[in-house]
Short mmCIF file of N, CA and C in Angstrom, two decimals:
data_model
loop_
_atom_site.label_atom_id
_atom_site.label_comp_id
_atom_site.label_asym_id
_atom_site.label_seq_id
_atom_site.Cartn_x
_atom_site.Cartn_y
_atom_site.Cartn_z
N MET A 1 -26.38 -62.20 -14.27
CA MET A 1 -27.83 -61.87 -13.81
C MET A 1 -27.89 -60.66 -12.96
N ALA A 2 -26.96 -60.53 -12.09
CA ALA A 2 -26.89 -59.36 -11.35
C ALA A 2 -26.65 -57.98 -12.14
N SER A 3 -25.79 -58.13 -13.19
CA SER A 3 -25.42 -57.01 -13.71
C SER A 3 -26.69 -56.54 -14.45
N ARG A 4 -27.68 -57.52 -15.10
CA ARG A 4 -28.75 -57.08 -15.93
C ARG A 4 -29.84 -56.47 -15.11
N ILE A 5 -30.00 -56.76 -13.84
CA ILE A 5 -30.71 -55.98 -12.97
C ILE A 5 -30.27 -54.69 -12.46
N ILE A 6 -29.07 -54.47 -12.41
CA ILE A 6 -28.36 -53.10 -12.25
C ILE A 6 -28.64 -52.40 -13.43
N ALA A 7 -28.48 -52.79 -14.64
CA ALA A 7 -28.68 -52.22 -15.96
C ALA A 7 -30.03 -51.80 -16.08
N GLN A 8 -31.09 -52.42 -15.62
CA GLN A 8 -32.41 -52.19 -15.67
C GLN A 8 -32.87 -50.99 -14.76
N ILE A 9 -32.25 -51.09 -13.54
CA ILE A 9 -32.40 -50.20 -12.43
C ILE A 9 -31.71 -48.77 -12.97
N LEU A 10 -30.48 -48.95 -13.51
CA LEU A 10 -30.02 -47.71 -14.08
C LEU A 10 -30.95 -46.89 -15.13
N VAL A 11 -31.40 -47.80 -16.09
CA VAL A 11 -32.10 -47.28 -17.33
C VAL A 11 -33.35 -46.63 -16.68
N VAL A 12 -34.10 -47.47 -15.79
CA VAL A 12 -35.52 -47.01 -15.30
C VAL A 12 -35.31 -45.66 -14.60
N GLY A 13 -34.13 -45.63 -13.64
CA GLY A 13 -34.02 -44.59 -12.87
C GLY A 13 -33.49 -43.24 -13.81
N GLY A 14 -32.87 -43.46 -14.65
CA GLY A 14 -32.32 -42.49 -15.54
C GLY A 14 -33.64 -41.87 -16.42
N GLY A 15 -34.47 -42.67 -16.73
CA GLY A 15 -35.71 -42.08 -17.45
C GLY A 15 -36.46 -41.34 -16.56
N TYR A 16 -36.61 -41.82 -15.28
CA TYR A 16 -37.41 -40.78 -14.19
C TYR A 16 -36.79 -39.53 -14.02
N PHE A 17 -35.37 -39.60 -14.13
CA PHE A 17 -34.52 -38.49 -13.98
C PHE A 17 -34.61 -37.56 -15.08
N VAL A 18 -34.74 -37.97 -16.29
CA VAL A 18 -34.85 -37.20 -17.54
C VAL A 18 -36.28 -36.44 -17.30
N ARG A 19 -37.30 -37.25 -17.11
CA ARG A 19 -38.71 -36.64 -17.00
C ARG A 19 -38.79 -35.74 -16.03
N ALA A 20 -38.16 -35.91 -15.03
CA ALA A 20 -38.08 -34.90 -13.97
C ALA A 20 -37.56 -33.62 -14.17
N PHE A 21 -36.21 -33.65 -14.90
CA PHE A 21 -35.48 -32.68 -15.42
C PHE A 21 -36.26 -31.80 -16.38
N VAL A 22 -36.86 -32.44 -17.43
CA VAL A 22 -37.60 -31.91 -18.47
C VAL A 22 -38.74 -31.04 -17.78
N GLU A 23 -39.50 -31.68 -16.59
CA GLU A 23 -40.62 -30.91 -16.18
C GLU A 23 -40.07 -29.70 -15.19
N ALA A 24 -39.04 -29.90 -14.65
CA ALA A 24 -38.35 -28.86 -13.98
C ALA A 24 -38.00 -27.53 -14.82
N TYR A 25 -37.32 -27.89 -16.04
CA TYR A 25 -37.29 -26.90 -17.13
C TYR A 25 -38.30 -26.30 -17.40
N ARG A 26 -39.31 -26.83 -17.82
CA ARG A 26 -40.70 -26.44 -18.32
C ARG A 26 -41.31 -25.39 -17.30
N GLN A 27 -41.21 -25.92 -16.06
CA GLN A 27 -41.81 -25.02 -15.16
C GLN A 27 -40.90 -23.64 -14.68
N ALA A 28 -39.63 -23.68 -14.89
CA ALA A 28 -38.67 -22.77 -14.88
C ALA A 28 -38.98 -21.70 -15.91
N LEU A 29 -39.25 -22.20 -17.01
CA LEU A 29 -39.48 -21.32 -18.42
C LEU A 29 -40.80 -20.68 -18.30
N GLN A 30 -41.89 -21.33 -17.80
CA GLN A 30 -43.07 -20.77 -17.34
C GLN A 30 -42.95 -19.54 -16.21
N ALA A 31 -42.08 -19.86 -15.41
CA ALA A 31 -41.99 -18.85 -14.25
C ALA A 31 -41.14 -17.77 -14.55
N ALA A 32 -40.40 -17.67 -15.47
CA ALA A 32 -39.24 -16.63 -15.71
C ALA A 32 -39.87 -15.50 -16.10
N PRO A 33 -41.02 -15.14 -16.72
CA PRO A 33 -41.49 -13.86 -16.78
C PRO A 33 -42.03 -13.24 -15.37
N ALA A 34 -42.52 -14.11 -14.60
CA ALA A 34 -42.94 -13.73 -13.26
C ALA A 34 -41.87 -13.25 -12.42
N HIS A 35 -40.52 -13.89 -12.49
CA HIS A 35 -39.44 -13.75 -11.79
C HIS A 35 -38.81 -12.37 -12.38
N ALA A 36 -38.85 -12.26 -13.68
CA ALA A 36 -38.36 -10.87 -14.25
C ALA A 36 -39.42 -9.58 -13.73
N ALA A 37 -40.56 -9.88 -13.70
CA ALA A 37 -41.51 -8.75 -13.14
C ALA A 37 -41.05 -8.47 -11.77
N GLY A 38 -40.74 -9.51 -10.98
CA GLY A 38 -40.33 -9.11 -9.57
C GLY A 38 -38.96 -8.45 -9.53
N ALA A 39 -38.03 -8.74 -10.66
CA ALA A 39 -37.01 -7.97 -10.75
C ALA A 39 -36.95 -6.44 -10.99
N ARG A 40 -38.05 -6.34 -12.11
CA ARG A 40 -38.34 -5.06 -12.57
C ARG A 40 -39.08 -4.20 -11.41
N GLN A 41 -39.96 -4.92 -10.45
CA GLN A 41 -40.38 -4.25 -9.45
C GLN A 41 -39.48 -3.74 -8.48
N ALA A 42 -38.27 -4.56 -8.06
CA ALA A 42 -37.40 -4.35 -7.14
C ALA A 42 -36.62 -3.12 -7.58
N ALA A 43 -36.25 -3.02 -8.97
CA ALA A 43 -35.57 -1.98 -9.49
C ALA A 43 -36.23 -0.71 -9.26
N ARG A 44 -37.66 -0.71 -9.55
CA ARG A 44 -38.60 0.51 -9.55
C ARG A 44 -38.55 1.10 -7.97
N SER A 45 -38.59 0.18 -7.14
CA SER A 45 -38.53 0.56 -5.73
C SER A 45 -37.34 1.34 -5.34
N LEU A 46 -36.20 0.96 -5.89
CA LEU A 46 -34.98 1.55 -5.61
C LEU A 46 -35.02 3.03 -6.20
N LYS A 47 -35.74 3.09 -7.31
CA LYS A 47 -35.67 4.51 -8.04
C LYS A 47 -36.80 5.53 -7.35
N HIS A 48 -37.70 4.83 -6.38
CA HIS A 48 -38.66 5.79 -5.93
C HIS A 48 -38.35 7.12 -5.23
N LYS A 49 -39.09 7.94 -5.30
CA LYS A 49 -38.72 9.40 -4.69
C LYS A 49 -38.76 9.11 -3.18
N LEU A 50 -37.75 9.65 -2.62
CA LEU A 50 -37.68 9.69 -1.08
C LEU A 50 -38.76 10.67 -0.56
N THR A 51 -39.30 10.46 0.57
CA THR A 51 -40.13 11.19 1.49
C THR A 51 -39.36 12.21 2.03
N LEU A 52 -39.83 13.24 2.60
CA LEU A 52 -39.19 14.20 3.24
C LEU A 52 -38.66 13.57 4.58
N GLU A 53 -39.37 12.71 5.13
CA GLU A 53 -38.98 12.02 6.58
C GLU A 53 -37.64 11.15 6.13
N GLU A 54 -37.85 10.46 5.06
CA GLU A 54 -36.66 9.45 4.87
C GLU A 54 -35.42 10.35 4.56
N ALA A 55 -35.56 11.40 3.84
CA ALA A 55 -34.44 12.34 3.47
C ALA A 55 -33.90 12.93 4.66
N ALA A 56 -34.66 13.37 5.34
CA ALA A 56 -34.18 14.24 6.62
C ALA A 56 -33.39 13.14 7.67
N GLU A 57 -34.00 11.87 7.58
CA GLU A 57 -33.37 10.91 8.48
C GLU A 57 -32.21 10.47 8.00
N ILE A 58 -31.97 10.36 6.39
CA ILE A 58 -30.57 9.93 5.89
C ILE A 58 -29.40 11.08 6.29
N LEU A 59 -29.98 12.40 6.16
CA LEU A 59 -28.80 13.37 6.28
C LEU A 59 -28.82 13.84 7.76
N SER A 60 -29.66 13.36 8.79
CA SER A 60 -29.73 13.49 10.22
C SER A 60 -30.02 15.07 10.29
N VAL A 61 -31.01 15.74 9.52
CA VAL A 61 -31.34 17.03 9.75
C VAL A 61 -32.84 16.97 9.76
N ARG A 62 -33.54 18.15 10.30
CA ARG A 62 -34.95 18.24 10.33
C ARG A 62 -35.55 18.37 9.06
N LYS A 63 -36.85 18.06 8.81
CA LYS A 63 -37.40 18.22 7.46
C LYS A 63 -37.52 19.67 6.99
N ASP A 64 -37.59 20.46 7.99
CA ASP A 64 -37.66 21.92 7.50
C ASP A 64 -36.27 22.68 7.41
N ALA A 65 -35.25 21.88 7.50
CA ALA A 65 -33.80 22.48 7.85
C ALA A 65 -33.69 23.30 6.71
N GLY A 66 -32.90 24.32 6.80
CA GLY A 66 -32.28 25.30 5.72
C GLY A 66 -31.33 24.83 4.92
N LEU A 67 -31.17 25.43 3.56
CA LEU A 67 -30.39 25.00 2.74
C LEU A 67 -28.79 25.06 3.32
N LYS A 68 -28.27 25.88 4.06
CA LYS A 68 -26.92 25.80 4.68
C LYS A 68 -26.86 24.39 5.48
N ASP A 69 -27.72 23.96 6.46
CA ASP A 69 -27.77 22.77 7.16
C ASP A 69 -27.61 21.49 6.11
N ILE A 70 -28.59 21.70 5.12
CA ILE A 70 -28.62 20.33 4.35
C ILE A 70 -27.34 20.30 3.53
N SER A 71 -26.64 21.42 2.92
CA SER A 71 -25.49 21.33 2.23
C SER A 71 -24.52 20.86 2.98
N GLU A 72 -24.17 21.52 4.26
CA GLU A 72 -23.23 21.05 5.08
C GLU A 72 -23.37 19.47 5.47
N ARG A 73 -24.38 19.01 5.91
CA ARG A 73 -24.34 17.57 5.94
C ARG A 73 -24.16 16.74 4.89
N PHE A 74 -24.73 17.22 3.57
CA PHE A 74 -24.76 16.35 2.46
C PHE A 74 -23.05 16.42 2.12
N GLU A 75 -22.30 17.41 2.33
CA GLU A 75 -20.90 17.47 1.85
C GLU A 75 -20.19 16.46 2.89
N LYS A 76 -20.54 16.51 4.21
CA LYS A 76 -19.82 15.69 5.04
C LYS A 76 -20.04 14.25 4.77
N LEU A 77 -21.33 13.98 4.57
CA LEU A 77 -21.67 12.35 4.34
C LEU A 77 -21.30 12.03 2.85
N TYR A 78 -21.47 12.78 1.80
CA TYR A 78 -21.24 12.33 0.54
C TYR A 78 -19.71 12.11 0.34
N THR A 79 -18.82 13.04 1.02
CA THR A 79 -17.48 12.83 0.88
C THR A 79 -16.82 11.60 1.65
N SER A 80 -17.46 11.43 2.72
CA SER A 80 -16.99 10.31 3.77
C SER A 80 -17.34 8.96 3.11
N ASN A 81 -18.36 8.86 2.16
CA ASN A 81 -18.76 7.60 1.64
C ASN A 81 -18.40 7.55 0.02
N ASP A 82 -17.37 8.31 -0.27
CA ASP A 82 -16.70 7.92 -1.49
C ASP A 82 -15.97 6.69 -1.81
N PRO A 83 -16.35 6.11 -2.68
CA PRO A 83 -16.12 4.73 -3.07
C PRO A 83 -14.32 4.53 -3.31
N SER A 84 -13.88 5.59 -3.79
CA SER A 84 -12.39 5.55 -3.81
C SER A 84 -11.87 5.60 -2.55
N LYS A 85 -12.40 5.96 -1.54
CA LYS A 85 -11.88 5.86 0.05
C LYS A 85 -12.53 4.72 0.88
N GLY A 86 -12.96 3.79 0.16
CA GLY A 86 -13.81 2.59 0.73
C GLY A 86 -15.08 2.74 1.14
N GLY A 87 -15.66 3.94 0.62
CA GLY A 87 -17.16 4.17 0.77
C GLY A 87 -18.05 3.23 -0.08
N SER A 88 -19.28 3.56 0.05
CA SER A 88 -20.29 2.94 -0.74
C SER A 88 -21.06 3.92 -1.83
N GLN A 89 -21.06 3.42 -2.85
CA GLN A 89 -21.80 4.07 -4.09
C GLN A 89 -23.16 4.22 -3.81
N TYR A 90 -23.78 3.22 -3.49
CA TYR A 90 -25.13 2.99 -2.90
C TYR A 90 -25.60 4.00 -1.72
N LEU A 91 -24.59 4.24 -1.01
CA LEU A 91 -24.97 5.24 0.18
C LEU A 91 -24.73 6.57 -0.44
N GLN A 92 -23.91 6.81 -1.18
CA GLN A 92 -23.79 8.05 -1.98
C GLN A 92 -24.99 8.51 -2.70
N TYR A 93 -25.59 7.58 -3.44
CA TYR A 93 -26.72 7.66 -4.28
C TYR A 93 -27.91 8.03 -3.23
N LYS A 94 -27.96 7.40 -2.16
CA LYS A 94 -29.00 7.65 -1.19
C LYS A 94 -28.78 9.09 -0.56
N ILE A 95 -27.73 9.28 -0.33
CA ILE A 95 -27.49 10.75 0.12
C ILE A 95 -27.77 11.95 -0.66
N LEU A 96 -27.29 11.56 -1.93
CA LEU A 96 -27.74 12.66 -3.15
C LEU A 96 -29.17 12.74 -3.26
N SER A 97 -29.92 11.63 -3.32
CA SER A 97 -31.17 11.64 -3.38
C SER A 97 -31.89 12.41 -2.27
N ALA A 98 -31.38 12.22 -0.84
CA ALA A 98 -31.93 12.74 0.19
C ALA A 98 -31.67 14.49 -0.05
N ARG A 99 -30.47 14.80 -0.25
CA ARG A 99 -30.18 16.13 -0.51
C ARG A 99 -31.12 16.85 -1.49
N ASN A 100 -31.35 16.05 -2.86
CA ASN A 100 -32.24 16.76 -3.74
C ASN A 100 -33.66 16.83 -3.06
N ALA A 101 -34.14 15.87 -2.42
CA ALA A 101 -35.42 16.15 -1.94
C ALA A 101 -35.63 17.09 -1.00
N LEU A 102 -34.55 17.22 -0.09
CA LEU A 102 -34.66 18.20 1.06
C LEU A 102 -34.46 19.78 0.25
N VAL A 103 -33.78 19.73 -0.56
CA VAL A 103 -33.33 21.19 -1.43
C VAL A 103 -34.55 21.62 -2.11
N GLU A 104 -35.25 20.70 -2.75
CA GLU A 104 -36.52 20.81 -3.52
C GLU A 104 -37.53 21.39 -2.44
N SER A 105 -37.66 20.87 -1.34
CA SER A 105 -38.66 21.37 -0.64
C SER A 105 -38.40 22.75 0.19
N ALA A 106 -37.13 22.80 0.37
CA ALA A 106 -36.55 24.28 1.14
C ALA A 106 -36.82 25.26 -0.08
N VAL A 107 -36.60 24.95 -1.32
CA VAL A 107 -36.74 25.90 -2.37
C VAL A 107 -38.36 26.13 -2.72
N GLU A 108 -39.15 24.98 -2.51
CA GLU A 108 -40.74 25.29 -2.35
C GLU A 108 -41.04 26.11 -1.23
N ARG A 109 -40.46 26.19 -0.25
CA ARG A 109 -40.77 26.99 1.14
C ARG A 109 -40.40 28.36 0.65
N GLY A 110 -39.55 28.74 -0.39
CA GLY A 110 -39.32 30.02 -0.72
C GLY A 110 -37.66 30.41 -0.18
N GLU A 111 -36.75 29.32 0.04
CA GLU A 111 -35.46 29.69 0.22
C GLU A 111 -34.69 29.79 -1.20
N LYS A 112 -33.66 30.60 -1.20
CA LYS A 112 -33.08 30.81 -2.41
C LYS A 112 -31.83 30.11 -2.57
N LEU A 113 -31.58 29.40 -3.59
CA LEU A 113 -30.32 28.63 -3.71
C LEU A 113 -28.99 29.55 -4.17
N SER A 114 -27.85 29.51 -3.24
CA SER A 114 -26.82 30.34 -3.85
C SER A 114 -26.16 29.67 -4.80
N GLU A 115 -25.10 30.05 -5.59
CA GLU A 115 -24.44 29.54 -6.50
C GLU A 115 -23.58 28.50 -6.03
N ASP A 116 -23.14 28.31 -5.04
CA ASP A 116 -22.43 27.28 -4.21
C ASP A 116 -23.33 25.94 -4.05
N GLN A 117 -24.57 26.20 -3.59
CA GLN A 117 -25.36 25.19 -3.52
C GLN A 117 -25.79 24.50 -4.68
N SER A 118 -26.32 25.32 -5.57
CA SER A 118 -26.68 24.78 -6.91
C SER A 118 -25.38 24.17 -7.61
N ALA A 119 -24.28 24.63 -7.66
CA ALA A 119 -23.27 23.98 -8.25
C ALA A 119 -22.76 22.68 -7.39
N GLY A 120 -22.82 22.72 -6.32
CA GLY A 120 -22.52 21.55 -5.60
C GLY A 120 -23.45 20.38 -5.96
N GLY A 121 -24.68 20.67 -6.05
CA GLY A 121 -25.45 19.40 -6.39
C GLY A 121 -25.12 19.07 -7.79
N ALA A 122 -24.71 19.98 -8.67
CA ALA A 122 -24.49 19.64 -10.09
C ALA A 122 -23.19 18.55 -10.01
N ASP A 123 -22.02 19.16 -9.37
CA ASP A 123 -20.92 18.41 -9.26
C ASP A 123 -21.12 16.87 -8.83
N ALA A 124 -21.68 16.83 -7.64
CA ALA A 124 -21.92 15.50 -7.01
C ALA A 124 -23.09 14.77 -7.72
N SER A 125 -23.69 15.36 -8.65
CA SER A 125 -24.69 14.45 -9.35
C SER A 125 -23.96 13.84 -10.68
N SER A 126 -23.06 14.69 -11.31
CA SER A 126 -22.29 14.23 -12.30
C SER A 126 -21.21 13.37 -11.91
N ALA A 127 -20.77 13.47 -10.78
CA ALA A 127 -19.82 12.44 -10.04
C ALA A 127 -20.52 11.03 -9.83
N SER A 128 -21.90 11.11 -9.23
CA SER A 128 -22.58 10.03 -8.96
C SER A 128 -22.88 9.32 -10.37
N ASN A 129 -23.09 9.94 -11.52
CA ASN A 129 -23.61 9.46 -12.89
C ASN A 129 -22.30 8.70 -13.45
N SER A 130 -21.10 9.40 -13.22
CA SER A 130 -19.87 8.85 -14.05
C SER A 130 -19.33 7.64 -13.21
N ALA A 131 -19.75 7.47 -11.86
CA ALA A 131 -19.37 6.41 -11.22
C ALA A 131 -20.14 5.09 -11.50
N ARG A 132 -21.46 5.39 -12.05
CA ARG A 132 -22.23 4.32 -12.51
C ARG A 132 -21.68 3.46 -13.34
#
């Protein structure tokens, strides 16, 4: 008699469990597009263009810093964050983005890029892309 009661409890409980699981699965499928949209939004926010204030803060220079100052800070920070030396690829990307934003601003102000400065950016950019 006791085994019959235990068997009934297991069957009824199992039925509730299966229905709950199916409902949870259905809700997860309905919510999946919303979560994917959130992931896409997060990825877009990482790709946004830095403001001059953010870029200057990252490189620890003024917003109106000259190309020489920008280049010096960039080289120091970029090489010190080399992943092969225990650094962070994410930080290198942020440093490169900051450099590009500040150089773009300096060029718009009328400063001229030397071959060193334009080549340095290309080397770092290609190194960053190959590390991805």
